[in-house]
Amino acid sequence: MSAHTMRIDPRQLAALVGSRLCHDLVSPLGAIGNGIELLELSDEFPGLTQTPEMRLIAESVNAAHHRIQAFRVAFGHAGKDQRVTRAELARLVEGMAGQCRMRVELTAFGTFPRPEIRMVVLAMMCLEHALPQGGRVSVLQDGSGWRLLAQAEQTRPDPALWSWLAPRDTPPQRAPAPSEVQFALLAEAAAELGRAIRWKLTGRSAEIAF
């Protein structure tokens, strides 16, 4: 097929771009992390890595690494034949939770299709948006699907944004901001997999199931 006749679905192209960006960002972050580890082992700078400045750098690199791993799953290419283990999923959700003051309890066993885990990560991002002060999140998987339940002292009320998760014949009430794009992407991912999303948002809880 010639370049003039080949066409890529815009959604697939966007996912490939996301994968490329995440791939290229991981390498320099890894190099910084390796440099910090070498400083820890060096006798030339005793105590350097225990200074507040170096601890801040190390924590920031670790946080960025976890965030990019989540971005790679949420915004990158998800092959239908790719699988994610329970251990990999646990690292993903725990890494995300550590960046937004959420405590996560994961109840899931086995291996899972990557497109399905993409929906889980996007749903986690939606719950993160709903919990500006942090909270507790349960991620449950059983034979009927996935259920993510968040509880907090206070949630961010935004039913217009959450309307993106309504059935496709119900038009969304407003466009998402760049920091809210996970809502639109979760709706698209659900449509691609033929999944119906159920959701609920109250003053102290938020729930997404599919």
Coordinates of C-alpha atoms in Angstrom, one line a residue:
M1 CA 0.0 0.0 0.0
S2 CA 1.4 3.4 -1.0
A3 CA 1.8 6.3 1.4
H4 CA -0.8 8.1 -0.6
T5 CA -3.5 5.5 0.0
M6 CA -2.5 4.4 3.5
R7 CA -4.6 6.0 6.3
I8 CA -4.5 5.6 10.1
D9 CA -7.5 6.2 12.3
P10 CA -6.9 9.5 14.1
R11 CA -7.5 7.8 17.5
Q12 CA -4.8 5.2 16.7
L13 CA -2.4 7.8 15.5
A14 CA -2.9 9.8 18.7
A15 CA -2.3 6.7 20.8
L16 CA 0.9 6.0 18.8
V17 CA 2.1 9.6 19.5
G18 CA 1.4 9.1 23.2
S19 CA 3.4 5.9 23.2
R20 CA 6.3 7.6 21.5
L21 CA 6.3 10.5 23.9
C22 CA 6.3 8.3 26.9
H23 CA 9.0 6.1 25.5
D24 CA 11.3 9.0 24.8
L25 CA 10.7 10.6 28.3
V26 CA 11.5 7.4 30.2
S27 CA 15.1 7.3 29.1
P28 CA 16.3 10.6 30.5
L29 CA 14.3 10.0 33.7
G30 CA 16.0 6.7 34.1
A31 CA 19.4 8.3 33.6
I32 CA 18.7 10.8 36.3
G33 CA 17.6 8.0 38.6
N34 CA 20.8 6.1 37.9
G35 CA 22.9 9.2 38.6
I36 CA 21.3 9.6 42.0
E37 CA 22.0 5.9 42.8
L38 CA 25.6 6.4 41.8
L39 CA 25.9 9.4 44.1
E40 CA 24.5 7.3 46.9
L41 CA 27.2 4.7 46.4
S42 CA 30.0 7.3 46.0
D43 CA 32.5 8.1 48.9
E44 CA 33.3 11.5 47.4
F45 CA 30.1 13.2 48.6
P46 CA 29.2 11.6 52.0
G47 CA 25.7 12.5 53.1
L48 CA 24.9 14.4 49.9
T49 CA 21.9 12.2 49.0
Q50 CA 20.4 12.7 52.4
T51 CA 20.2 16.5 52.0
P52 CA 16.7 17.9 51.5
E53 CA 17.6 19.0 48.0
M54 CA 18.7 15.6 46.8
R55 CA 15.7 13.9 48.5
L56 CA 13.4 16.3 46.6
I57 CA 15.1 15.4 43.3
A58 CA 14.9 11.7 44.0
E59 CA 11.2 11.9 45.0
S60 CA 10.4 14.0 41.9
V61 CA 12.1 11.6 39.6
N62 CA 10.2 8.7 41.2
A63 CA 6.9 10.6 40.9
A64 CA 7.5 11.4 37.2
H65 CA 8.4 7.8 36.5
H66 CA 5.1 6.5 38.0
R67 CA 3.1 9.2 36.2
I68 CA 4.7 8.4 32.8
Q69 CA 4.0 4.7 33.3
A70 CA 0.3 5.6 33.9
F71 CA 0.3 7.9 30.9
R72 CA 1.8 5.1 28.7
V73 CA -1.1 2.8 29.5
A74 CA -3.8 5.5 29.5
F75 CA -2.8 7.5 26.4
G76 CA -0.5 5.1 24.5
H77 CA -1.2 2.2 22.1
A78 CA -3.0 -0.8 23.7
G79 CA -2.7 -3.9 21.5
K80 CA -5.7 -6.3 21.8
D81 CA -3.3 -9.2 22.4
Q82 CA -1.2 -7.5 25.1
R83 CA -1.8 -8.7 28.7
V84 CA -1.1 -7.0 32.0
T85 CA -0.4 -9.1 35.1
R86 CA -1.8 -8.4 38.5
A87 CA 1.6 -7.3 39.8
E88 CA 2.0 -4.8 37.0
L89 CA -1.5 -3.4 37.7
A90 CA -0.7 -3.1 41.4
R91 CA 2.4 -1.1 40.6
L92 CA 0.4 1.1 38.3
V93 CA -2.4 2.0 40.7
E94 CA -0.1 2.3 43.7
G95 CA 2.2 4.6 41.8
M96 CA -0.8 6.8 40.7
A97 CA -2.1 6.8 44.3
G98 CA 1.1 8.0 45.7
Q99 CA 1.0 11.2 43.6
C100 CA -2.5 12.3 44.6
R101 CA -2.9 11.3 48.3
M102 CA -5.1 8.3 47.5
R103 CA -5.0 5.0 49.3
V104 CA -5.8 2.1 47.0
E105 CA -7.0 -1.4 47.7
L106 CA -6.8 -3.7 44.7
T107 CA -8.9 -6.9 44.5
A108 CA -8.2 -8.5 41.2
F109 CA -6.4 -11.8 40.2
G110 CA -5.0 -13.2 37.0
T111 CA -3.9 -11.4 33.9
F112 CA -5.9 -8.8 32.0
P113 CA -6.2 -7.4 28.4
R114 CA -4.3 -4.2 28.1
P115 CA -7.3 -2.3 26.6
E116 CA -9.2 -3.2 29.7
I117 CA -6.5 -2.0 32.0
R118 CA -6.4 1.2 30.0
M119 CA -10.0 1.8 31.1
V120 CA -9.0 1.1 34.7
V121 CA -6.2 3.7 34.6
L122 CA -8.4 6.3 32.9
A123 CA -11.1 5.6 35.5
M124 CA -8.5 6.1 38.2
M125 CA -7.6 9.5 36.7
C126 CA -11.3 10.5 36.7
L127 CA -11.5 9.6 40.4
E128 CA -8.3 11.5 41.0
H129 CA -10.0 14.6 39.5
A130 CA -13.0 14.0 41.8
L131 CA -10.8 13.8 45.0
P132 CA -8.8 17.0 45.2
Q133 CA -8.0 16.4 48.8
G134 CA -7.3 12.7 48.4
G135 CA -9.2 9.7 49.7
R136 CA -9.6 5.9 49.6
V137 CA -10.2 4.0 46.4
S138 CA -11.2 0.3 46.0
V139 CA -10.5 -1.3 42.7
L140 CA -12.5 -4.5 42.3
Q141 CA -12.6 -7.0 39.5
D142 CA -14.9 -10.0 39.2
G143 CA -16.6 -12.0 36.5
S144 CA -19.0 -9.1 35.6
G145 CA -16.3 -6.5 35.1
W146 CA -14.6 -3.7 37.1
R147 CA -15.8 -1.4 39.8
L148 CA -13.9 1.5 41.2
L149 CA -15.2 3.2 44.4
A150 CA -13.7 6.3 45.9
Q151 CA -14.6 7.7 49.3
A152 CA -13.4 11.1 50.7
E153 CA -14.3 13.8 53.1
Q154 CA -15.3 15.9 50.0
T155 CA -15.5 15.4 46.3
R156 CA -15.4 17.9 43.5
P157 CA -18.9 18.3 42.1
D158 CA -18.9 18.6 38.3
P159 CA -21.8 16.6 36.8
A160 CA -21.3 18.4 33.5
L161 CA -17.9 16.9 33.1
W162 CA -19.1 13.5 34.3
S163 CA -21.8 13.6 31.6
W164 CA -19.1 12.3 29.2
L165 CA -19.5 8.9 30.8
A166 CA -23.2 8.8 30.1
P167 CA -24.6 6.7 27.2
R168 CA -23.4 7.8 23.8
D169 CA -26.9 9.0 22.8
T170 CA -26.7 11.6 25.6
P171 CA -24.6 14.6 24.5
P172 CA -21.9 15.8 26.9
Q173 CA -22.8 19.1 28.7
R174 CA -19.4 20.7 28.1
A175 CA -16.0 20.2 26.6
P176 CA -13.2 18.9 28.9
A177 CA -10.2 20.9 29.7
P178 CA -6.8 19.4 28.9
S179 CA -6.5 18.2 32.5
E180 CA -9.9 16.5 32.1
V181 CA -9.4 14.7 28.8
Q182 CA -9.5 11.3 30.7
F183 CA -13.3 11.5 30.8
A184 CA -13.6 11.7 27.0
L185 CA -11.0 9.1 26.5
L186 CA -12.7 6.7 29.0
A187 CA -15.9 7.1 27.1
E188 CA -14.2 6.3 23.8
A189 CA -12.4 3.3 25.2
A190 CA -15.6 1.9 26.6
A191 CA -17.3 2.3 23.2
E192 CA -14.4 0.5 21.4
L193 CA -14.7 -2.4 23.8
G194 CA -18.5 -2.4 23.8
R195 CA -18.6 -1.7 27.5
A196 CA -21.4 0.3 29.2
I197 CA -20.2 2.7 31.9
R198 CA -22.1 3.1 35.2
W199 CA -21.1 6.0 37.4
K200 CA -22.3 7.9 40.5
L201 CA -21.0 11.1 42.1
T202 CA -22.0 12.3 45.6
G203 CA -20.6 14.8 48.0
R204 CA -18.4 12.2 49.6
S205 CA -18.0 9.4 47.1
A206 CA -17.5 8.6 43.4
E207 CA -18.0 5.3 41.6
I208 CA -17.2 4.1 38.1
A209 CA -18.1 0.6 36.9
F210 CA -17.9 -1.1 33.5

